[in-house]
Amino acid sequence: DTAVSQTPKYLVTQMGNDKSIKCEQNLGHDTMYWYKQDSKKFLKIMFSYNNKELIINETVPNRFSPKSPDKAHLNLHINSLELGDSAVYFCASSSGTSMETQYFGPGTRLLVL
Amino acid sequence: QKEVEQNSGPLSVPEGAIASLNCTYSDRGSQSFFWYRQYSGKSPELIMSIYSNGDKEDGRFTAQLNKASQYVSLLIRDSQPSDSATYLCAASVFGNEKLTFGTGTRLTIIP
């Protein structure tokens, strides 16, 4: 069983389009995250939800909007895609304290043309 | 200024030798530290976590933490070609679920 899953795995789209990435975890964790990893492998937190409530919202363009319908799901919607949005987006989950391991999904490789 | 810093490498180590990976952090409030391994095209996976000053050993891996010097390291003994990957250091502040990552060190084990 996959602990943290993401769909789609690859996403190739044109500038200006709107796209969504979905994430689901079956670990029973309360906290979920979205990270962006750029071409230089720098992994940066974007958002975090704890039990459907937004708790971390880093400096991210408001074209990015996360949504958590329940604590097992965290989706990311991106409007008006730009070339600089090309990256790998990782979803992760944890039991919610700063001492706990974060478990990462397989990543969604987004390429904006 | 980056909050967690690592040498990007690449770091090349002969098979069987000890690989030493280093990380410094700037936030003195950081209390939890993690080493993640990331193979090319894959997601990060936890190798070690450390919360107290000193050494923590798990198999061939030893994490070392020195809060006074704001320094974390990971030693890999008897390095294997399968250890070739990018190693990410991460830190978090107590009570804050935000994990701050370094840029990673690319390690290559030479057979």
mmCIF file of N, CA, C and O in Angstrom, chain B residues 73-108:
data_model
loop_
_atom_site.group_PDB
_atom_site.id
_atom_site.type_symbol
_atom_site.label_atom_id
_atom_site.label_comp_id
_atom_site.label_asym_id
_atom_site.label_seq_id
_atom_site.Cartn_x
_atom_site.Cartn_y
_atom_site.Cartn_z
ATOM 1 N N SER B 73 26.040 16.722 11.484
ATOM 2 C CA SER B 73 26.753 15.953 10.468
ATOM 3 C C SER B 73 26.172 14.550 10.367
ATOM 4 O O SER B 73 25.471 14.083 11.268
ATOM 5 N N LEU B 74 26.460 13.917 9.267
ATOM 6 C CA LEU B 74 26.067 12.527 9.031
ATOM 7 C C LEU B 74 27.292 11.776 8.543
ATOM 8 O O LEU B 74 27.925 12.187 7.561
ATOM 9 N N LEU B 75 27.629 10.699 9.248
ATOM 10 C CA LEU B 75 28.723 9.841 8.824
ATOM 11 C C LEU B 75 28.146 8.535 8.294
ATOM 12 O O LEU B 75 27.244 7.963 8.918
ATOM 13 N N ILE B 76 28.668 8.103 7.157
ATOM 14 C CA ILE B 76 28.257 6.830 6.586
ATOM 15 C C ILE B 76 29.490 5.936 6.552
ATOM 16 O O ILE B 76 30.460 6.226 5.826
ATOM 17 N N ARG B 77 29.470 4.881 7.358
ATOM 18 C CA ARG B 77 30.622 3.969 7.400
ATOM 19 C C ARG B 77 30.467 2.906 6.320
ATOM 20 O O ARG B 77 29.357 2.589 5.884
ATOM 21 N N ASP B 78 31.612 2.344 5.910
ATOM 22 C CA ASP B 78 31.617 1.261 4.915
ATOM 23 C C ASP B 78 30.718 1.639 3.729
ATOM 24 O O ASP B 78 29.760 0.937 3.383
ATOM 25 N N SER B 79 31.006 2.779 3.129
ATOM 26 C CA SER B 79 30.169 3.317 2.047
ATOM 27 C C SER B 79 29.988 2.314 0.913
ATOM 28 O O SER B 79 30.939 1.640 0.507
ATOM 29 N N GLN B 80 28.761 2.241 0.425
ATOM 30 C CA GLN B 80 28.402 1.342 -0.660
ATOM 31 C C GLN B 80 27.950 2.155 -1.870
ATOM 32 O O GLN B 80 27.420 3.263 -1.716
ATOM 33 N N PRO B 81 28.098 1.612 -3.079
ATOM 34 C CA PRO B 81 27.602 2.334 -4.257
ATOM 35 C C PRO B 81 26.132 2.721 -4.139
ATOM 36 O O PRO B 81 25.721 3.763 -4.658
ATOM 37 N N SER B 82 25.351 1.920 -3.412
ATOM 38 C CA SER B 82 23.929 2.243 -3.227
ATOM 39 C C SER B 82 23.701 3.462 -2.340
ATOM 40 O O SER B 82 22.571 3.968 -2.248
ATOM 41 N N ASP B 83 24.765 3.945 -1.688
ATOM 42 C CA ASP B 83 24.657 5.175 -0.889
ATOM 43 C C ASP B 83 24.757 6.419 -1.756
ATOM 44 O O ASP B 83 24.548 7.538 -1.269
ATOM 45 N N SER B 84 25.099 6.251 -3.034
ATOM 46 C CA SER B 84 25.202 7.396 -3.943
ATOM 47 C C SER B 84 23.831 8.037 -4.105
ATOM 48 O O SER B 84 22.885 7.399 -4.577
ATOM 49 N N ALA B 85 23.710 9.285 -3.687
ATOM 50 C CA ALA B 85 22.425 9.992 -3.678
ATOM 51 C C ALA B 85 22.691 11.429 -3.245
ATOM 52 O O ALA B 85 23.826 11.799 -2.940
ATOM 53 N N THR B 86 21.634 12.225 -3.187
ATOM 54 C CA THR B 86 21.725 13.564 -2.595
ATOM 55 C C THR B 86 21.207 13.476 -1.165
ATOM 56 O O THR B 86 20.151 12.883 -0.921
ATOM 57 N N TYR B 87 21.967 14.027 -0.229
ATOM 58 C CA TYR B 87 21.596 13.977 1.183
ATOM 59 C C TYR B 87 21.151 15.381 1.613
ATOM 60 O O TYR B 87 21.886 16.351 1.479
ATOM 61 N N LEU B 88 19.935 15.442 2.121
ATOM 62 C CA LEU B 88 19.321 16.702 2.517
ATOM 63 C C LEU B 88 19.293 16.814 4.032
ATOM 64 O O LEU B 88 18.794 15.919 4.711
ATOM 65 N N CYS B 89 19.821 17.907 4.545
ATOM 66 C CA CYS B 89 19.758 18.208 5.967
ATOM 67 C C CYS B 89 18.542 19.100 6.188
ATOM 68 O O CYS B 89 18.248 19.974 5.362
ATOM 69 N N ALA B 90 17.815 18.876 7.279
ATOM 70 C CA ALA B 90 16.631 19.689 7.560
ATOM 71 C C ALA B 90 16.549 19.987 9.051
ATOM 72 O O ALA B 90 17.006 19.193 9.881
ATOM 73 N N ALA B 91 15.961 21.115 9.385
ATOM 74 C CA ALA B 91 15.823 21.513 10.779
ATOM 75 C C ALA B 91 14.444 22.092 11.015
ATOM 76 O O ALA B 91 13.828 22.670 10.109
ATOM 77 N N SER B 92 13.945 21.914 12.229
ATOM 78 C CA SER B 92 12.665 22.530 12.589
ATOM 79 C C SER B 92 12.754 23.099 13.998
ATOM 80 O O SER B 92 13.549 22.645 14.822
ATOM 81 N N VAL B 93 11.938 24.103 14.233
ATOM 82 C CA VAL B 93 11.867 24.753 15.535
ATOM 83 C C VAL B 93 10.751 24.096 16.320
ATOM 84 O O VAL B 93 9.690 23.797 15.765
ATOM 85 N N PHE B 94 10.971 23.875 17.617
ATOM 86 C CA PHE B 94 9.967 23.211 18.441
ATOM 87 C C PHE B 94 8.634 23.948 18.354
ATOM 88 O O PHE B 94 8.568 25.166 18.489
ATOM 89 N N GLY B 95 7.558 23.178 18.122
ATOM 90 C CA GLY B 95 6.225 23.761 18.063
ATOM 91 C C GLY B 95 5.856 24.301 16.697
ATOM 92 O O GLY B 95 4.742 24.781 16.489
ATOM 93 N N ASN B 96 6.797 24.230 15.752
ATOM 94 C CA ASN B 96 6.551 24.722 14.402
ATOM 95 C C ASN B 96 6.765 23.564 13.444
ATOM 96 O O ASN B 96 7.856 23.029 13.347
ATOM 97 N N GLU B 97 5.711 23.152 12.752
ATOM 98 C CA GLU B 97 5.828 21.995 11.875
ATOM 99 C C GLU B 97 6.633 22.265 10.612
ATOM 100 O O GLU B 97 6.908 21.361 9.848
ATOM 101 N N LYS B 98 7.051 23.523 10.416
ATOM 102 C CA LYS B 98 7.812 23.852 9.209
ATOM 103 C C LYS B 98 9.193 23.226 9.272
ATOM 104 O O LYS B 98 9.923 23.386 10.246
ATOM 105 N N LEU B 99 9.547 22.506 8.205
ATOM 106 C CA LEU B 99 10.855 21.877 8.079
ATOM 107 C C LEU B 99 11.644 22.687 7.058
ATOM 108 O O LEU B 99 11.182 22.865 5.927
ATOM 109 N N THR B 100 12.807 23.185 7.456
ATOM 110 C CA THR B 100 13.651 23.964 6.545
ATOM 111 C C THR B 100 14.783 23.078 6.062
ATOM 112 O O THR B 100 15.548 22.535 6.867
ATOM 113 N N PHE B 101 14.881 22.945 4.753
ATOM 114 C CA PHE B 101 15.884 22.072 4.153
ATOM 115 C C PHE B 101 17.095 22.864 3.670
ATOM 116 O O PHE B 101 16.973 24.020 3.251
ATOM 117 N N GLY B 102 18.253 22.201 3.693
ATOM 118 C CA GLY B 102 19.418 22.707 3.002
ATOM 119 C C GLY B 102 19.316 22.347 1.536
ATOM 120 O O GLY B 102 18.383 21.646 1.103
ATOM 121 N N THR B 103 20.293 22.794 0.760
ATOM 122 C CA THR B 103 20.255 22.543 -0.686
ATOM 123 C C THR B 103 20.725 21.146 -1.049
ATOM 124 O O THR B 103 20.604 20.737 -2.192
ATOM 125 N N GLY B 104 21.242 20.398 -0.048
ATOM 126 C CA GLY B 104 21.628 19.015 -0.318
ATOM 127 C C GLY B 104 23.068 18.878 -0.750
ATOM 128 O O GLY B 104 23.640 19.783 -1.370
ATOM 129 N N THR B 105 23.655 17.729 -0.415
ATOM 130 C CA THR B 105 25.008 17.370 -0.852
ATOM 131 C C THR B 105 24.908 16.122 -1.706
ATOM 132 O O THR B 105 24.365 15.108 -1.260
ATOM 133 N N ARG B 106 25.442 16.230 -2.916
ATOM 134 C CA ARG B 106 25.418 15.051 -3.795
ATOM 135 C C ARG B 106 26.624 14.185 -3.491
ATOM 136 O O ARG B 106 27.767 14.637 -3.580
ATOM 137 N N LEU B 107 26.367 12.941 -3.101
ATOM 138 C CA LEU B 107 27.409 11.990 -2.723
ATOM 139 C C LEU B 107 27.522 10.909 -3.790
ATOM 140 O O LEU B 107 26.511 10.335 -4.202
ATOM 141 N N THR B 108 28.756 10.659 -4.216
ATOM 142 C CA THR B 108 29.016 9.568 -5.154
ATOM 143 C C THR B 108 30.015 8.616 -4.522
ATOM 144 O O THR B 108 31.101 9.049 -4.084
#
